[in-house]
Short mmCIF file of N, CA and C in Angstrom, two decimals:
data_model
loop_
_atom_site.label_atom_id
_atom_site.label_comp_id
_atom_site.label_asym_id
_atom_site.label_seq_id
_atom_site.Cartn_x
_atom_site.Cartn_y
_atom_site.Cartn_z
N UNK A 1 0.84 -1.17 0.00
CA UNK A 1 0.00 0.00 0.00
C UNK A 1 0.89 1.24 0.00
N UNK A 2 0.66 2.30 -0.43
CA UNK A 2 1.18 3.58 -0.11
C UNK A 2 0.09 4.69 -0.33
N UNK A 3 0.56 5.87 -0.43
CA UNK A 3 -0.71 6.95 -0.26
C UNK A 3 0.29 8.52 -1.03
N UNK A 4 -0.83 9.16 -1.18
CA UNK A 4 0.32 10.50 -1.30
C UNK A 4 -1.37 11.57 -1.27
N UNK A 5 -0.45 13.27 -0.50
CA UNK A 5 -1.32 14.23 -0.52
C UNK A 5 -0.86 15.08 -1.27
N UNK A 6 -1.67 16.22 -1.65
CA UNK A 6 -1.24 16.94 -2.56
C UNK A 6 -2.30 18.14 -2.06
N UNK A 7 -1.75 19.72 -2.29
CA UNK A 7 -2.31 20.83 -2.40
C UNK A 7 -1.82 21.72 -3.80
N UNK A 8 -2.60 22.57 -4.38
CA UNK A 8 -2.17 23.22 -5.94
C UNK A 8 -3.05 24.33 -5.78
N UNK A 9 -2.10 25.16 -6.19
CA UNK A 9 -2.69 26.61 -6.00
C UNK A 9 -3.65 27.30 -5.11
N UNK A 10 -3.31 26.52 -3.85
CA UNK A 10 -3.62 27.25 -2.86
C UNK A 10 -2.83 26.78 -1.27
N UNK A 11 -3.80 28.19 0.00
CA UNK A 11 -2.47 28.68 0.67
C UNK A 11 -3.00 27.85 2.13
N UNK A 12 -1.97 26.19 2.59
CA UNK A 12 -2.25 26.01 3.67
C UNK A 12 -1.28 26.40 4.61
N UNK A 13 -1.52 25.66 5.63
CA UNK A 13 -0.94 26.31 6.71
C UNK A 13 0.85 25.27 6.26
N UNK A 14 2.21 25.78 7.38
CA UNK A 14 3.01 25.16 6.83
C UNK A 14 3.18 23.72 6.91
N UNK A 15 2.59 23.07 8.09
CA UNK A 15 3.16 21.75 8.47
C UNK A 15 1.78 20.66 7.80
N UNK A 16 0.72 21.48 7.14
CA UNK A 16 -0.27 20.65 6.98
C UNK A 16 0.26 19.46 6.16
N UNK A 17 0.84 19.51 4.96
CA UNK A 17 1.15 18.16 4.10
C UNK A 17 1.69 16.69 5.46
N UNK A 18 2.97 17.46 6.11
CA UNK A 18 3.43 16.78 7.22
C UNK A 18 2.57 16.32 7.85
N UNK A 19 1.02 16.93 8.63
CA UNK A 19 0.37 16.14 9.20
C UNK A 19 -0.47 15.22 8.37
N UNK A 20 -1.11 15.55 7.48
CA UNK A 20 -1.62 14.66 6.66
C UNK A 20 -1.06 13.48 6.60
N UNK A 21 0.09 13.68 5.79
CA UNK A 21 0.91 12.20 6.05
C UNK A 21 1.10 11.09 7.06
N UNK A 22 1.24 12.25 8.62
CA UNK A 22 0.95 11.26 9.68
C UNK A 22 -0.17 11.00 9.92
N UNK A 23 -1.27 11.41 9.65
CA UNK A 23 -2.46 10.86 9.43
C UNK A 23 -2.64 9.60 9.29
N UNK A 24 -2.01 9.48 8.09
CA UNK A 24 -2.36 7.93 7.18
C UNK A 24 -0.67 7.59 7.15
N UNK A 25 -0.14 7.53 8.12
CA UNK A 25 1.19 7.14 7.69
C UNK A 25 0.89 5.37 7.97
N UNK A 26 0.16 4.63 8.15
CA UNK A 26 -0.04 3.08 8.12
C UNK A 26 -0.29 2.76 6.49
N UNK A 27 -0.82 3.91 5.69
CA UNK A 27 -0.35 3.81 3.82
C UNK A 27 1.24 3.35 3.21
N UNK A 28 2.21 4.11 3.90
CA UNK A 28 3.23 3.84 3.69
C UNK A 28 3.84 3.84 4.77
N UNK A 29 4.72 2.80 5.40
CA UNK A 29 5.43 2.76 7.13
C UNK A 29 7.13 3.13 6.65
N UNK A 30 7.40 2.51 5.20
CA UNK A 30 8.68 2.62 5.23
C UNK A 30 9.54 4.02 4.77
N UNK A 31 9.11 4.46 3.98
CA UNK A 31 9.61 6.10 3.68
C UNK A 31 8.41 7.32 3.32
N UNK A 32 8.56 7.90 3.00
CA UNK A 32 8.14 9.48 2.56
C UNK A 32 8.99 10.26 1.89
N UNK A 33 8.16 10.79 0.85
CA UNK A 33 8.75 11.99 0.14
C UNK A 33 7.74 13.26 0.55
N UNK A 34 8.53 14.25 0.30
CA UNK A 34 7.47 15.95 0.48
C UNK A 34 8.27 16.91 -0.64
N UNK A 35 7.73 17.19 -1.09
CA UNK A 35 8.17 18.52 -1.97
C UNK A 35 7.08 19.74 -2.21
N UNK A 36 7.94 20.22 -2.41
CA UNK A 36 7.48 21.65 -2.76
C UNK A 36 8.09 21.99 -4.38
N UNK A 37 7.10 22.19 -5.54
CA UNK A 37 7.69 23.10 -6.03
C UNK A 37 6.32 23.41 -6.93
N UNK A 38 6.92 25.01 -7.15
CA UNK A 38 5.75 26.29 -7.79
C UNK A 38 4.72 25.95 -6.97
N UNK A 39 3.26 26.04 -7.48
CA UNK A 39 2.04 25.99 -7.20
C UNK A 39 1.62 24.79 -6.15
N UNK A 40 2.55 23.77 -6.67
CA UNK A 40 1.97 22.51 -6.04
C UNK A 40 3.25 21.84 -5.22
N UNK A 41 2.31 21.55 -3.55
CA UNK A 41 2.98 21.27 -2.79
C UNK A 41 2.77 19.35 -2.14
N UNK A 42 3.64 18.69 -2.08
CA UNK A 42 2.67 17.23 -2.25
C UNK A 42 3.85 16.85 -1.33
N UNK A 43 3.10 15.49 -0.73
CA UNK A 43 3.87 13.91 0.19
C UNK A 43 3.53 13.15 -0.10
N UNK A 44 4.50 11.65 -0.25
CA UNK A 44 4.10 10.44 -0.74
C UNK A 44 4.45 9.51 0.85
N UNK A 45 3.84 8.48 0.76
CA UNK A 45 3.90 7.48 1.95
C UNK A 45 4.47 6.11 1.11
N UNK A 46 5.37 5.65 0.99
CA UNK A 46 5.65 4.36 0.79
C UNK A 46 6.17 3.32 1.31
N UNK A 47 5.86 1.73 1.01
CA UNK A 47 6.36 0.42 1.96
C UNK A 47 7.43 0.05 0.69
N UNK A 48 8.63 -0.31 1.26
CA UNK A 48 9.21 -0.90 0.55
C UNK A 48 9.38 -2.42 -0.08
N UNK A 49 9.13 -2.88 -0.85
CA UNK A 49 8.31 -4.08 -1.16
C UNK A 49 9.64 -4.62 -2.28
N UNK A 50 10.23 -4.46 -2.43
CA UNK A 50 11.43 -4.84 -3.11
C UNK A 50 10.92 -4.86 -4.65
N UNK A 51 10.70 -3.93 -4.63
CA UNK A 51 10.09 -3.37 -6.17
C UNK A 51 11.26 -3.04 -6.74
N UNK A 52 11.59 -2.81 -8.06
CA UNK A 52 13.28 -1.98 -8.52
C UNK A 52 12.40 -0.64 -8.38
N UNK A 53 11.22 0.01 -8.12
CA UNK A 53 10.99 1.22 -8.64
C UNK A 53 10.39 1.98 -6.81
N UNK A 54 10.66 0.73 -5.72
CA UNK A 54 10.17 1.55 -4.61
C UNK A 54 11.57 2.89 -4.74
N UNK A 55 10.75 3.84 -3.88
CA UNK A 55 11.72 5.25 -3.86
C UNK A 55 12.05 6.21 -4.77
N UNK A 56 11.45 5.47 -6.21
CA UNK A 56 11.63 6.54 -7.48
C UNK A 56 10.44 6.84 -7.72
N UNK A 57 8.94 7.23 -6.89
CA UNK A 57 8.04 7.28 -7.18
C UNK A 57 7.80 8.93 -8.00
N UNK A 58 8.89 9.47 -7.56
CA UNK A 58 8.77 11.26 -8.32
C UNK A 58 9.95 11.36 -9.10
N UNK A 59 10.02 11.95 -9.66
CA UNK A 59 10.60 12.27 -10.87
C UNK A 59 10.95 14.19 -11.43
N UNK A 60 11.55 14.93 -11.02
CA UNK A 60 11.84 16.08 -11.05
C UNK A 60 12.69 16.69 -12.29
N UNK A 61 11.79 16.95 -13.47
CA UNK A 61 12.90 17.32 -14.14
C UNK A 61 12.89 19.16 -15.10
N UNK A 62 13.07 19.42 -15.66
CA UNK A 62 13.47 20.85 -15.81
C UNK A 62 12.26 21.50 -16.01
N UNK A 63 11.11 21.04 -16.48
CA UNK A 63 9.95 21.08 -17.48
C UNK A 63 8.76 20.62 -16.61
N UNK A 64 9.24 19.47 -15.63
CA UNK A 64 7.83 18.47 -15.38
C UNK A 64 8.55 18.33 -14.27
N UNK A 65 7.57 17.68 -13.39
CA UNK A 65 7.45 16.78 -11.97
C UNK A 65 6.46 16.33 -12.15
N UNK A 66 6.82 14.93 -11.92
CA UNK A 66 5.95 14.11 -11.75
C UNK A 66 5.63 13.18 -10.58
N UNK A 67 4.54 12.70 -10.12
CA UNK A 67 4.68 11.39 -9.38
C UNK A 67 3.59 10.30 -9.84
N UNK A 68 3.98 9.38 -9.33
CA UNK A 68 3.32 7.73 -10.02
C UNK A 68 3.35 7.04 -8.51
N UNK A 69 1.75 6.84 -8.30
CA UNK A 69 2.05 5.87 -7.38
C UNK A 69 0.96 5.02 -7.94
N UNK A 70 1.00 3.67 -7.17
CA UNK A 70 0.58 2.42 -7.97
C UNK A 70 1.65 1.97 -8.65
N UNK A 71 0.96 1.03 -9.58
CA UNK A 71 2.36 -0.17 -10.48
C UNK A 71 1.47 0.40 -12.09
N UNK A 72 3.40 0.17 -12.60
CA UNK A 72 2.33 0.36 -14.05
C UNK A 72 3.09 -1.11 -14.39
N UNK A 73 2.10 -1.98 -15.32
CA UNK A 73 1.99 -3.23 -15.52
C UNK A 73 3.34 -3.34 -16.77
N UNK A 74 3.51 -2.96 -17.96
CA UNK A 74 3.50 -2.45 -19.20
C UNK A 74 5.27 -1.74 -19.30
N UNK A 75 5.97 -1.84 -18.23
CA UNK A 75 7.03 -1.05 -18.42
C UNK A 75 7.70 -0.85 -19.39
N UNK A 76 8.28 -2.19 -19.99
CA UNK A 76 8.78 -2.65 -20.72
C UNK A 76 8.56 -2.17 -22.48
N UNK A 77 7.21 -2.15 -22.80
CA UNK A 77 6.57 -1.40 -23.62
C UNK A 77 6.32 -0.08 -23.55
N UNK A 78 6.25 0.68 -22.02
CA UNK A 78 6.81 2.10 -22.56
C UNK A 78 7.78 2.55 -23.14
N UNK A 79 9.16 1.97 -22.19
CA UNK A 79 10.15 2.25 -22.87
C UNK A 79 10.65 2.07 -24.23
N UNK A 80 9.70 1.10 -24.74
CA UNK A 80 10.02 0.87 -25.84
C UNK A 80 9.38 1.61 -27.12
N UNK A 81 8.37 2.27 -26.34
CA UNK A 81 7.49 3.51 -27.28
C UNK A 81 8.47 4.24 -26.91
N UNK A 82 8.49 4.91 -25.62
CA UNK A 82 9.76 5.90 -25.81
C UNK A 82 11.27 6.39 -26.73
N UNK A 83 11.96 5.23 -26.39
CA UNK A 83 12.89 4.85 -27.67
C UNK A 83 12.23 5.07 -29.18
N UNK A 84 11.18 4.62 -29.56
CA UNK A 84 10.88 4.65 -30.40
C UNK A 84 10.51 6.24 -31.04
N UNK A 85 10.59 7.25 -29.90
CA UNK A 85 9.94 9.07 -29.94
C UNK A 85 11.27 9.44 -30.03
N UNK A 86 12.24 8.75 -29.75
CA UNK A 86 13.68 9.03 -30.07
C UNK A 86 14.60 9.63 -28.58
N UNK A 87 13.67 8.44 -27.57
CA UNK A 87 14.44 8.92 -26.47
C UNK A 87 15.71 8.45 -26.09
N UNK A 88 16.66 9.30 -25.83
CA UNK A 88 17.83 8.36 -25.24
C UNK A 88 18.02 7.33 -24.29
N UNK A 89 18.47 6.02 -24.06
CA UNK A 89 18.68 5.49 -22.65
C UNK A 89 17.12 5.59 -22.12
N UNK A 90 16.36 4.80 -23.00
CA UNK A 90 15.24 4.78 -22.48
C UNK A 90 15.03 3.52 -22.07
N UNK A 91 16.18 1.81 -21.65
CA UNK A 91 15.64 1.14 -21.47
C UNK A 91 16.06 1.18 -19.91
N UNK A 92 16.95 2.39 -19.43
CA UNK A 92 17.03 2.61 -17.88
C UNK A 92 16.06 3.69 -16.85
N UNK A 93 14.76 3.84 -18.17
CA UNK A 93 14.03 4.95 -17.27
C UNK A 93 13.12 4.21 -15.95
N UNK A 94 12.91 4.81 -14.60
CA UNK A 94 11.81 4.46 -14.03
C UNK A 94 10.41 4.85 -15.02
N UNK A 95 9.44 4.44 -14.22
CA UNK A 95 8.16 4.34 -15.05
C UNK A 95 7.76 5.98 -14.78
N UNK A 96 8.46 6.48 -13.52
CA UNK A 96 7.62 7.78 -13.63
C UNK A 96 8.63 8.76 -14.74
N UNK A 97 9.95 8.54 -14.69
CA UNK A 97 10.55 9.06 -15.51
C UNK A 97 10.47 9.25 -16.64
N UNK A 98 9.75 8.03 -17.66
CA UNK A 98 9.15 7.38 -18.64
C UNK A 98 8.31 8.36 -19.08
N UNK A 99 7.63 8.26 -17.87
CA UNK A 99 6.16 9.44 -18.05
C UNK A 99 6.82 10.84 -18.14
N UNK A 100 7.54 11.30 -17.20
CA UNK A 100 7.55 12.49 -17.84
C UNK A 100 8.35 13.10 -19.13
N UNK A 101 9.24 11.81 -19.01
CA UNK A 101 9.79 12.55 -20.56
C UNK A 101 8.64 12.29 -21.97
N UNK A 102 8.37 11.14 -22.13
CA UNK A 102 7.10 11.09 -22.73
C UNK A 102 5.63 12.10 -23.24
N UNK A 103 5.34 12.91 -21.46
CA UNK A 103 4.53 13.68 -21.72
C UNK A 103 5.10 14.75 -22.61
N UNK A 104 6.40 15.41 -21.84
CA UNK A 104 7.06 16.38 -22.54
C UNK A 104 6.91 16.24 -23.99
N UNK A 105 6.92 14.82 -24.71
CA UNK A 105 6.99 15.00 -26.29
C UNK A 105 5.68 15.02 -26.80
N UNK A 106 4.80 14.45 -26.33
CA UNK A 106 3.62 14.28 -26.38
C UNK A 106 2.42 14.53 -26.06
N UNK A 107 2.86 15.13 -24.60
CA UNK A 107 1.57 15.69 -23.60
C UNK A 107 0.52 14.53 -23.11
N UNK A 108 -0.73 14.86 -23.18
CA UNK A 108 -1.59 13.54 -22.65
C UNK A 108 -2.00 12.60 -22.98
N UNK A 109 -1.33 12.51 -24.28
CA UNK A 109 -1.35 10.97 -25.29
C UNK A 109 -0.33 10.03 -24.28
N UNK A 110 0.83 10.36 -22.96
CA UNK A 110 0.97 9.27 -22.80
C UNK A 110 0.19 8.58 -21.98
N UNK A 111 -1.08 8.85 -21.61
CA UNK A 111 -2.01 7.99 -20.57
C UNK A 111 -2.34 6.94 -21.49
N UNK A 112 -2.75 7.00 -22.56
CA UNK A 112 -2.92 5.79 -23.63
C UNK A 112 -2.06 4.86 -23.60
N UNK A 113 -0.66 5.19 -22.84
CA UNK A 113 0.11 4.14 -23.32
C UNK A 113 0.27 3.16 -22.08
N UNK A 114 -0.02 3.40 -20.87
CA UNK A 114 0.43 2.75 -19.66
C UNK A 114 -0.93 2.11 -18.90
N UNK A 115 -0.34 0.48 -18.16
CA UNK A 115 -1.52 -0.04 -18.54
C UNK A 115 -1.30 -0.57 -16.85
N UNK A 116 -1.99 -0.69 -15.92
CA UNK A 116 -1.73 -1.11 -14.40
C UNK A 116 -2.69 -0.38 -13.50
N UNK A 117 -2.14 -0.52 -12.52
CA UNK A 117 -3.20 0.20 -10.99
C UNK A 117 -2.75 1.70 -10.83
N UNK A 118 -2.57 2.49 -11.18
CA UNK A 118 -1.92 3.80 -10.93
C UNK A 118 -2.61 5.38 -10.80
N UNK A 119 -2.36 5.75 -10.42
CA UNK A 119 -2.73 7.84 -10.10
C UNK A 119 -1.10 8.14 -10.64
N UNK A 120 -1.42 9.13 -11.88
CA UNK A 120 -0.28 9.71 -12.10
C UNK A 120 -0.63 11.63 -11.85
N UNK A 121 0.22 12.24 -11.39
CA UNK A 121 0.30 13.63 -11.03
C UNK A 121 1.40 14.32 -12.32
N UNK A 122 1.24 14.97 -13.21
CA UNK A 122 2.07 15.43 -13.93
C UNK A 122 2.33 17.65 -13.49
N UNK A 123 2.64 17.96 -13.05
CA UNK A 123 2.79 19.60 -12.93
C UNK A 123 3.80 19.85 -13.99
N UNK A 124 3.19 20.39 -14.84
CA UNK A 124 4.20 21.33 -16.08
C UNK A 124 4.88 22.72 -15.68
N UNK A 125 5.68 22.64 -15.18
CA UNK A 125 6.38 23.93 -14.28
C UNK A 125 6.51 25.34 -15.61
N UNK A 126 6.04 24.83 -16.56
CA UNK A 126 6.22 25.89 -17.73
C UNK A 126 5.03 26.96 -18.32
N UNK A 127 3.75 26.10 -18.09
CA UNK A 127 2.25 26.11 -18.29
C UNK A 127 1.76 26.74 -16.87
N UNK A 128 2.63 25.75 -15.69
CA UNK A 128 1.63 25.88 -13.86
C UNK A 128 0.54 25.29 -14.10
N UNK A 129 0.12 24.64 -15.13
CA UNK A 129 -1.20 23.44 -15.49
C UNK A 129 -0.54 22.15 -14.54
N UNK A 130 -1.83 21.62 -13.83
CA UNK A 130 -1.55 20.48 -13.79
C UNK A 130 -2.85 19.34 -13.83
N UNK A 131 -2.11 17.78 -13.97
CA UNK A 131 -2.80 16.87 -14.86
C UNK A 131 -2.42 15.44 -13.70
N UNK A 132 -4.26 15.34 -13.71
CA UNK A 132 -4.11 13.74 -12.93
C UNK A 132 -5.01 12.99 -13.42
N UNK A 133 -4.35 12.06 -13.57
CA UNK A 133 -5.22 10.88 -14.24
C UNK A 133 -5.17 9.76 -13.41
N UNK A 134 -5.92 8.52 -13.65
CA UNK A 134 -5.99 7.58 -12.88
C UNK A 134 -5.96 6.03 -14.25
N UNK A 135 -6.22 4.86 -13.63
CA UNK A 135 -6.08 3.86 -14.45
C UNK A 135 -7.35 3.29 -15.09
N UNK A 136 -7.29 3.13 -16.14
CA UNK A 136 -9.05 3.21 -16.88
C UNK A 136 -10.16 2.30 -15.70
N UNK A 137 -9.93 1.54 -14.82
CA UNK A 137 -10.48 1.10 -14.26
C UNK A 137 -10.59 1.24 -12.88
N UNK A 138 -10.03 2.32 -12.48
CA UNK A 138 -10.05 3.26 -11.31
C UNK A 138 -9.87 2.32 -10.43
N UNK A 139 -8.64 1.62 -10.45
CA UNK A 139 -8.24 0.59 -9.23
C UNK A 139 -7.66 1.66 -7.87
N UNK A 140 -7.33 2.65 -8.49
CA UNK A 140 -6.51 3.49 -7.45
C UNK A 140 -7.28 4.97 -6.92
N UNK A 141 -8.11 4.98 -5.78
CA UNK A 141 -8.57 6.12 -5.72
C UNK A 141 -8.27 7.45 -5.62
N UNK A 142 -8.87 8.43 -6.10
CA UNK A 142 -8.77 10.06 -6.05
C UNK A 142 -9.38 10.72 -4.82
N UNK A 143 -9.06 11.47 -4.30
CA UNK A 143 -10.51 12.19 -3.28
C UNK A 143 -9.55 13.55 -3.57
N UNK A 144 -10.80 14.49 -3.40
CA UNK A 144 -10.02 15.68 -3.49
C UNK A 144 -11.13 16.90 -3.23
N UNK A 145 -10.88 18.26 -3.05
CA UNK A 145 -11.65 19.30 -2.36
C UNK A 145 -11.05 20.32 -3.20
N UNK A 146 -11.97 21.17 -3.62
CA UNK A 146 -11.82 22.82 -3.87
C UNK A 146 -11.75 23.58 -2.79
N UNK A 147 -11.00 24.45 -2.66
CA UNK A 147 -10.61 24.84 -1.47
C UNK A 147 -11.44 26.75 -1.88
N UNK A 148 -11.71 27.52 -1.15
CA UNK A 148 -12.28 29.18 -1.26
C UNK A 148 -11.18 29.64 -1.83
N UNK A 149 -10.40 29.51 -1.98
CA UNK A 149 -9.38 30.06 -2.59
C UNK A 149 -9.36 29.59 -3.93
N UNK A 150 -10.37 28.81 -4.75
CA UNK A 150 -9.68 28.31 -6.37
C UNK A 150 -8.99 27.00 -6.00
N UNK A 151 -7.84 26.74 -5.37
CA UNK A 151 -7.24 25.58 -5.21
C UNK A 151 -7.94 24.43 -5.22
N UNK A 152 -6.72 23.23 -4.86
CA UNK A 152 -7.60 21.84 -5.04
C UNK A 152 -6.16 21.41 -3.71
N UNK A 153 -7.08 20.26 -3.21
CA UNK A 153 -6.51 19.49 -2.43
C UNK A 153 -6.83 18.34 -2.24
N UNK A 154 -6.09 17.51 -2.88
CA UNK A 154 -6.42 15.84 -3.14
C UNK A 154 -5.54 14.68 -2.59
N UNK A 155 -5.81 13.65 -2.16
CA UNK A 155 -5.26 12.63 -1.82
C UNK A 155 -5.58 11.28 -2.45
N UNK A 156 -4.84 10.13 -2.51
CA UNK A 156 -5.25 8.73 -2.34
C UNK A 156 -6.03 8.53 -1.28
#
């Protein structure tokens, strides 16, 4: 199991993500991530399960941040669409990495391509748009709130 919270474009207090997390920290017992960047401020809860991809659940790169939690089934075949868009060293990407270089070429055509239990979070640090999708069969839940301010605040 794991979990992650998230706030976007709007103003909580500072330690709220932190408590949230301990909230539901029985989602994930073995680590946590928290970041901050632009608009959107988020924490992930994860168990380490001897996955090759526990701990790379975010992905930070010049353009995008991303996070992926859940499994994507299909890895193997992203990367291999990837390569195929003319990515470099695409048979060493994590799956969230995958995703974001992917979106970058493509934008939201890559949800078509990935096939498993997953919530993906994409923030385009270029746009300040951001994009969540889930797995066509909504194995992985959303909950989330509009906040008086415009914002959104969502969790697993």
């Amino acid at each position: 199991m794991a979990g992650f919270v998230a706030a976007f474009r709007t103003s909580i207090q500072e330690n709220t993500i932190e408590n949230m997390l301990d909230t539901m920290a029985y989602r994930g017992r073995d680590y946590r991530h928290h970041l901050r960047d632009g608009a959107l401020e988020m924490g992930y809860l994860g168990m380490d399960l001897g996955y090759a991809f526990d701990r790379k659940e975010i992905c930070q790169r010049e353009k995008t941040t991303v996070l992926l939690t859940g499994y994507v089934n299909n890895v193997d075949e992203v990367r291999a669409y990837a390569e195929k868009r003319g990515v470099a060293e695409s048979s060493s990407l994590t799956p969230a990495e995958a995703i974001a270089v992917l979106y970058e070429i493509e934008g939201t055509e890559v949800a078509s391509v990935l096939k498993g239990g997953y919530v993906v979070l994409i923030y385009n640090k270029e746009t300040g748009a951001l994009i969540v999708f889930r797995d066509r069969f909504a194995v992985q839940p959303v909950y989330y709130y509009q906040t008086k301010d415009g914002g959104i605040v969502f969790s697993s």
